[in-house]
Coordinates of C-alpha atoms in Angstrom, one line a residue:
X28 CA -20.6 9.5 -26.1
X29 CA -17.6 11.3 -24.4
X30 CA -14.7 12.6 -26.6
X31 CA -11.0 13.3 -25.7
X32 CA -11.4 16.9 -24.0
X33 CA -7.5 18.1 -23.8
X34 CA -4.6 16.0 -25.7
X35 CA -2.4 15.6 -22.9
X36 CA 1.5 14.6 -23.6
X37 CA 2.1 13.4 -20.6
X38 CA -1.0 11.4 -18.1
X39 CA 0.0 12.4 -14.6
X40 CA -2.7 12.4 -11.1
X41 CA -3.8 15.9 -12.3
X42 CA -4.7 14.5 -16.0
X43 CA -7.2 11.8 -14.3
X44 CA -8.6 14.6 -11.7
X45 CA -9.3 17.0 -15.0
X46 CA -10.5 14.3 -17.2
X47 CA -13.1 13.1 -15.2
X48 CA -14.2 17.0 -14.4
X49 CA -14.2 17.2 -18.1
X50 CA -16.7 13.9 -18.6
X51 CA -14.0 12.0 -20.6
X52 CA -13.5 8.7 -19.8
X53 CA -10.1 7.5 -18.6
X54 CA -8.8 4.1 -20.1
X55 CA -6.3 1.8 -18.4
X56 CA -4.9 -1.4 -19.1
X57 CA -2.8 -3.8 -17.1
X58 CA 0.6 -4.5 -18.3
X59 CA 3.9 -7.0 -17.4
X60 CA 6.6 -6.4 -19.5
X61 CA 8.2 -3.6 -21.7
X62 CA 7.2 -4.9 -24.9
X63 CA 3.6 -5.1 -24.0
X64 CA 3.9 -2.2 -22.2
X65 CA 5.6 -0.1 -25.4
X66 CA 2.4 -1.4 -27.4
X67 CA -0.5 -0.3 -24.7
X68 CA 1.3 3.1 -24.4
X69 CA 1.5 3.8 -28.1
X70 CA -1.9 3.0 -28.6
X71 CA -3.0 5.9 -26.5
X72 CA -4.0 4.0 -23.2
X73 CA -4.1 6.4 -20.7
X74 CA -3.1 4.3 -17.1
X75 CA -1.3 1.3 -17.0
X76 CA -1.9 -0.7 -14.2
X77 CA 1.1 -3.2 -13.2
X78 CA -1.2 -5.3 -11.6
X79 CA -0.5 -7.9 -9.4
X80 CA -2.5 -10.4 -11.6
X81 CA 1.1 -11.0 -12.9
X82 CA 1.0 -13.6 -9.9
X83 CA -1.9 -15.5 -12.4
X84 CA -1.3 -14.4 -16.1
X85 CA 2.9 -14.3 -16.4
X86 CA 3.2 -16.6 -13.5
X87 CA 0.1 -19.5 -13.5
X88 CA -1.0 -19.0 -9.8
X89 CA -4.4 -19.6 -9.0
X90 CA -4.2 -16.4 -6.8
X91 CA -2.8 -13.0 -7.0
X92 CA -1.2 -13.9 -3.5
X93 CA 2.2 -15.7 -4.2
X94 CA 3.7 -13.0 -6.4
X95 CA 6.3 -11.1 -4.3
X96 CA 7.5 -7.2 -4.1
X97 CA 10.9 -8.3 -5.9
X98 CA 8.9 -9.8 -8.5
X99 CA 6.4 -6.3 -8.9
X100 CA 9.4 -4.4 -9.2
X101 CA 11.1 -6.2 -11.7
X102 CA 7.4 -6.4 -13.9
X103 CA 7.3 -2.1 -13.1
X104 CA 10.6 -1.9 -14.4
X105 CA 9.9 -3.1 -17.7
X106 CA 7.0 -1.1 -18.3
X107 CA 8.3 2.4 -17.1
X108 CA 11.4 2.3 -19.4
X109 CA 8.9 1.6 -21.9
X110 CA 6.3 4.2 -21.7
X111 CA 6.4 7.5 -22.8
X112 CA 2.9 9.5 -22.5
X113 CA 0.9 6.7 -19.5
X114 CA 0.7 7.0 -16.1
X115 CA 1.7 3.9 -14.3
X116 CA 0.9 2.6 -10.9
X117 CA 1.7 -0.8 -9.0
X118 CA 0.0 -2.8 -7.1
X119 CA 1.4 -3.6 -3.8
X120 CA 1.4 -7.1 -3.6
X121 CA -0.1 -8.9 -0.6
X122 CA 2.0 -9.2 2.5
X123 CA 3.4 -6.3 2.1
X124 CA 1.6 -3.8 3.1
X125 CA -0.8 -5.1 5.5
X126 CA 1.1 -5.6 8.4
X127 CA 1.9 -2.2 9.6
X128 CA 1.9 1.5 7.9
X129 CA 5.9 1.5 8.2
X130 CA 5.7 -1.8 6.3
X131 CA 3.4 -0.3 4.1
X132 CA 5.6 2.8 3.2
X133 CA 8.9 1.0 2.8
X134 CA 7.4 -1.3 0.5
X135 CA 5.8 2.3 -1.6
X136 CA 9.1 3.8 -1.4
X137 CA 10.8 0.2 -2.9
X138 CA 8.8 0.4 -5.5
X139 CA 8.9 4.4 -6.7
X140 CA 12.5 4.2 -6.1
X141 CA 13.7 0.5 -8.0
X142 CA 11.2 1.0 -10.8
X143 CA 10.1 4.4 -11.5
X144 CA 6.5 3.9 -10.8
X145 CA 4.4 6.8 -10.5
X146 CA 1.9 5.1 -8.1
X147 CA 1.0 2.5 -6.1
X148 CA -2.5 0.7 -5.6
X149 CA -3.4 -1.1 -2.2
X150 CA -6.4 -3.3 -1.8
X151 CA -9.1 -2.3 0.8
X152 CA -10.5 0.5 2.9
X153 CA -10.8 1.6 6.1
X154 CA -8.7 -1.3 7.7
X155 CA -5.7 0.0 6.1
X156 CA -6.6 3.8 6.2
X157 CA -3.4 3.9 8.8
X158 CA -0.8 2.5 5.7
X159 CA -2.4 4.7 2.7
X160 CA -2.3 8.0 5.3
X161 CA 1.7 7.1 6.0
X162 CA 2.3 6.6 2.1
X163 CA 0.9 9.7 1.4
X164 CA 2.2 12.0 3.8
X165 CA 5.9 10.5 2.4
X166 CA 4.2 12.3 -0.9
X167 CA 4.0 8.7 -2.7
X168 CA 0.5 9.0 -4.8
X169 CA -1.9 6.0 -4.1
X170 CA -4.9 4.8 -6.1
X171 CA -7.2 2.7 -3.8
X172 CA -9.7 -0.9 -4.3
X173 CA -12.9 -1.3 -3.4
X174 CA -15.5 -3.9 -3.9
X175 CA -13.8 -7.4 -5.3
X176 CA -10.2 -7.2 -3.7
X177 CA -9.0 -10.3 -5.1
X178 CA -5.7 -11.2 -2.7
X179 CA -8.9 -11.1 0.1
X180 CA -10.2 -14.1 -2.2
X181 CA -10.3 -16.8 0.8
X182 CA -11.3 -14.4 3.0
X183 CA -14.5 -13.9 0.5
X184 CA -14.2 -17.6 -0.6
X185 CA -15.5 -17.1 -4.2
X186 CA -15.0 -14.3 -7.0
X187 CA -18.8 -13.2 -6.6
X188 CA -20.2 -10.2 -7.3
X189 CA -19.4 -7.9 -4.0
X190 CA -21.6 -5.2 -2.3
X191 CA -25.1 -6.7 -3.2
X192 CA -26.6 -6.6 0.0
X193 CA -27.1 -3.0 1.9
X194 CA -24.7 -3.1 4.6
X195 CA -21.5 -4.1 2.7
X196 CA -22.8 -1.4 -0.3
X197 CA -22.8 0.9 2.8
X198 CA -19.7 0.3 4.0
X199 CA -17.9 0.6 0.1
X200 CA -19.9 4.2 -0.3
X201 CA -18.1 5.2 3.3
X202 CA -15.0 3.9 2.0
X203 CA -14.8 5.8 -1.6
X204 CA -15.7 9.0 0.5
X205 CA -12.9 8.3 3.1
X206 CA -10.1 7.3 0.6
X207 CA -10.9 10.8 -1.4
X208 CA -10.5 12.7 1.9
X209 CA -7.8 11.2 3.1
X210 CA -6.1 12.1 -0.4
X211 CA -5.9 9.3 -2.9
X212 CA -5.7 10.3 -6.6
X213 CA -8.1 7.8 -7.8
X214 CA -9.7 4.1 -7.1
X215 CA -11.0 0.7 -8.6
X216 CA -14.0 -0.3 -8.0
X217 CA -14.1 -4.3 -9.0
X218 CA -17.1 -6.6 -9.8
X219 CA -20.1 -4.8 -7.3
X220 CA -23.4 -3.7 -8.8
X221 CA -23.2 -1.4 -11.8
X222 CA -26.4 0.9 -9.5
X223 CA -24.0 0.9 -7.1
X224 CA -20.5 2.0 -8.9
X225 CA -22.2 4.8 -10.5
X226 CA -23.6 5.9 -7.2
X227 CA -20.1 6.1 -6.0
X228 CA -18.6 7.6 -8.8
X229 CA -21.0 10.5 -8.6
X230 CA -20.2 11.1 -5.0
X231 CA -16.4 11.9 -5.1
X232 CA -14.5 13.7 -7.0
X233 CA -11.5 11.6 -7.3
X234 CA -12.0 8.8 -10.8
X235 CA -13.9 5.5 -9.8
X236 CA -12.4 3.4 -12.6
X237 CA -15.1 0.1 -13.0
X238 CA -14.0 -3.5 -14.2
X239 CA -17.3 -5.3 -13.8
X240 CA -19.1 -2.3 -12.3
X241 CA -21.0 -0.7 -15.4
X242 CA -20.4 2.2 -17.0
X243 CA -21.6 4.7 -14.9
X244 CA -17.6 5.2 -13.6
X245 CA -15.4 7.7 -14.6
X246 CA -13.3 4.9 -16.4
X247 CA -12.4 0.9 -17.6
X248 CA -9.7 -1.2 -16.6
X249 CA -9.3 -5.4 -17.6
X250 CA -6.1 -7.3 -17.8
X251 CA -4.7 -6.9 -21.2
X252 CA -4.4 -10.8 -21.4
X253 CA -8.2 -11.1 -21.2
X254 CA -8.8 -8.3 -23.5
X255 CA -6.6 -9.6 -26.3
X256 CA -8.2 -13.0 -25.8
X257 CA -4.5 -14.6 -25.0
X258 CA -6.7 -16.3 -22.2
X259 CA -9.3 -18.4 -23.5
X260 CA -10.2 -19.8 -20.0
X261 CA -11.8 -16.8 -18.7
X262 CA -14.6 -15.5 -19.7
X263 CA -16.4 -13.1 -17.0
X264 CA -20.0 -11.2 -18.1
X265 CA -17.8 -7.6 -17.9
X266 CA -14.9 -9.2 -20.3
X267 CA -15.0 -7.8 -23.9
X268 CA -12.8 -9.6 -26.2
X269 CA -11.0 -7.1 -28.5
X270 CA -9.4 -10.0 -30.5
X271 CA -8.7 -13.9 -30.5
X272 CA -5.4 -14.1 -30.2
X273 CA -5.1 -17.4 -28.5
X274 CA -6.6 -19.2 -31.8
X275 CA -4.3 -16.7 -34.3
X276 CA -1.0 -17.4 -32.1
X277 CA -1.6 -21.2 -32.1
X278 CA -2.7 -21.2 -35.7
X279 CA 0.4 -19.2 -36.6
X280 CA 3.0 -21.2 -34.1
X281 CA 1.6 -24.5 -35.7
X282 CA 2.3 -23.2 -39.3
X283 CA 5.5 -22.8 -37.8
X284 CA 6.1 -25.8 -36.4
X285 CA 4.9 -27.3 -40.1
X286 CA 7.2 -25.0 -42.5
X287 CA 10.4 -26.0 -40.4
X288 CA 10.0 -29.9 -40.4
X289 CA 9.0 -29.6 -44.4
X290 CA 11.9 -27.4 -44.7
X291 CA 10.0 -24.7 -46.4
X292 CA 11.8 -22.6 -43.5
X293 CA 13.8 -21.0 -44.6
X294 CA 13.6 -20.2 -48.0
X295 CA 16.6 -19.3 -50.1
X296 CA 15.1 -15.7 -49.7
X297 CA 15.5 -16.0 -45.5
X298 CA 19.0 -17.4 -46.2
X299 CA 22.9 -15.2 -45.9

């Protein structure tokens, strides 16, 4: 079992590179808002991802697709004024990035400048090698996705596990090595074969951070709705449930509800 190597004040690209040299694992947790966000970073979470699955959790999409770069920003905002030791990168929602690399670096520099974000995360590999090389030479640190790239979801047509069979596991190994070279900090690696992940993760020397790839990655990232069990829809193989808040947040909103129409709230104690 790894242990904390270095207690680091503040988690910056250098941090991650170290950590995973060191054999300690890095955490990371999405998060929406600021008082989420406060919470996650005061428990010691190293990355928090501002993920785009705002679009399903905060917002009730199906997809990750409708949520827009106004809408990213505003979610970053909240959390950067609330953190004071994670590192926190946003996901470039879909459209805006894809089109072109200029496209792709005003949307970066949007984002660093109108949230304080200290990175962004784009989805794919070598189709969009041209936008990650233009965000990075504008010095803008970017954290690439591999394997499961969930606003490509009708393009895959199904949430399935990705890189089973050898040419598209072939294809993911080329593009780990390519995004390291090219100079991203770090990647995801989403829902491919655990054999796989670890294979990847050994052969760079950037952090492969896994959700549904095993442990053999340099790290762990879920949506912190899923982890806290807010969702009780969802329940993927890789999902851990940390707690059941659904059932204590209902249970506790209906006592609630019942205290107020008895009008045993408030008490004489709860009163000016």
């Amino acid at each position: 079992m790894s242990v904390a190597k270095k207690d680091y004040k503040r988690i910056t690209t250098k941090s991650l590179f170290e950590m995973k040299a060191n054999g300690e694992k890095i955490s990371m947790l999405t998060a929406y808002d600021y008082s989420m966000a406060k919470i996650v970073d005061s428990a010691g979470i190293d990355v928090i991802l501002v993920g785009d699955s705002a679009s399903n959790v905060m917002a009730g999409h199906e997809t990750t697709l409708p949520i827009t770069l106004d809408q990213m920003i505003y979610h970053a905002s909240g959390v950067v004024r609330a953190i004071e030791r994670a590192l926190v990168v946003v996901d470039l929602p879909f459209g805006s990035y894809q089109s072109d690399p200029k496209e792709a670096l005003r949307s970066s520099i949007r984002i660093m400048k109108e949230s304080g974000g200290h990175a962004v995360k784009l989805e794919g590999g070598s189709e969009i090698k041209d936008s990650i090389k233009k965000i990075l030479n504008a010095g803008i640190p970017v954290m690439g996705h591999l394997g499961l790239t969930p606003q490509s979801i009708y393009k895959f047509g199904s949430y399935t596990v990705r890189a089973k069979e050898d040419e598209e596991a072939e294809k993911l190994m080329q593009d780990a090595k390519m995004l390291e070279k090219i100079g991203c900090f770090a990647l995801v690696l989403e829902k491919i074969p655990a054999h796989l992940a670890a294979k990847v993760a050994k052969s760079i020397s950037i952090p492969a951070i896994g959700i549904g790839a095993g442990g053999g990655v340099d790290g762990q990232v879920l949506v912190i709705h899923d982890m806290l069990g807010m969702n009780n829809e969802f329940s993927p193989r890789f999902l851990r449930r940390y707690l059941n808040l659904y059932m204590q947040m209902t249970s506790a909103i209906g006592q609630y509800v019942k205290d107020v129409k008895s009008s045993d709230f408030p008490n004489t104690n709860e009163q000016y």
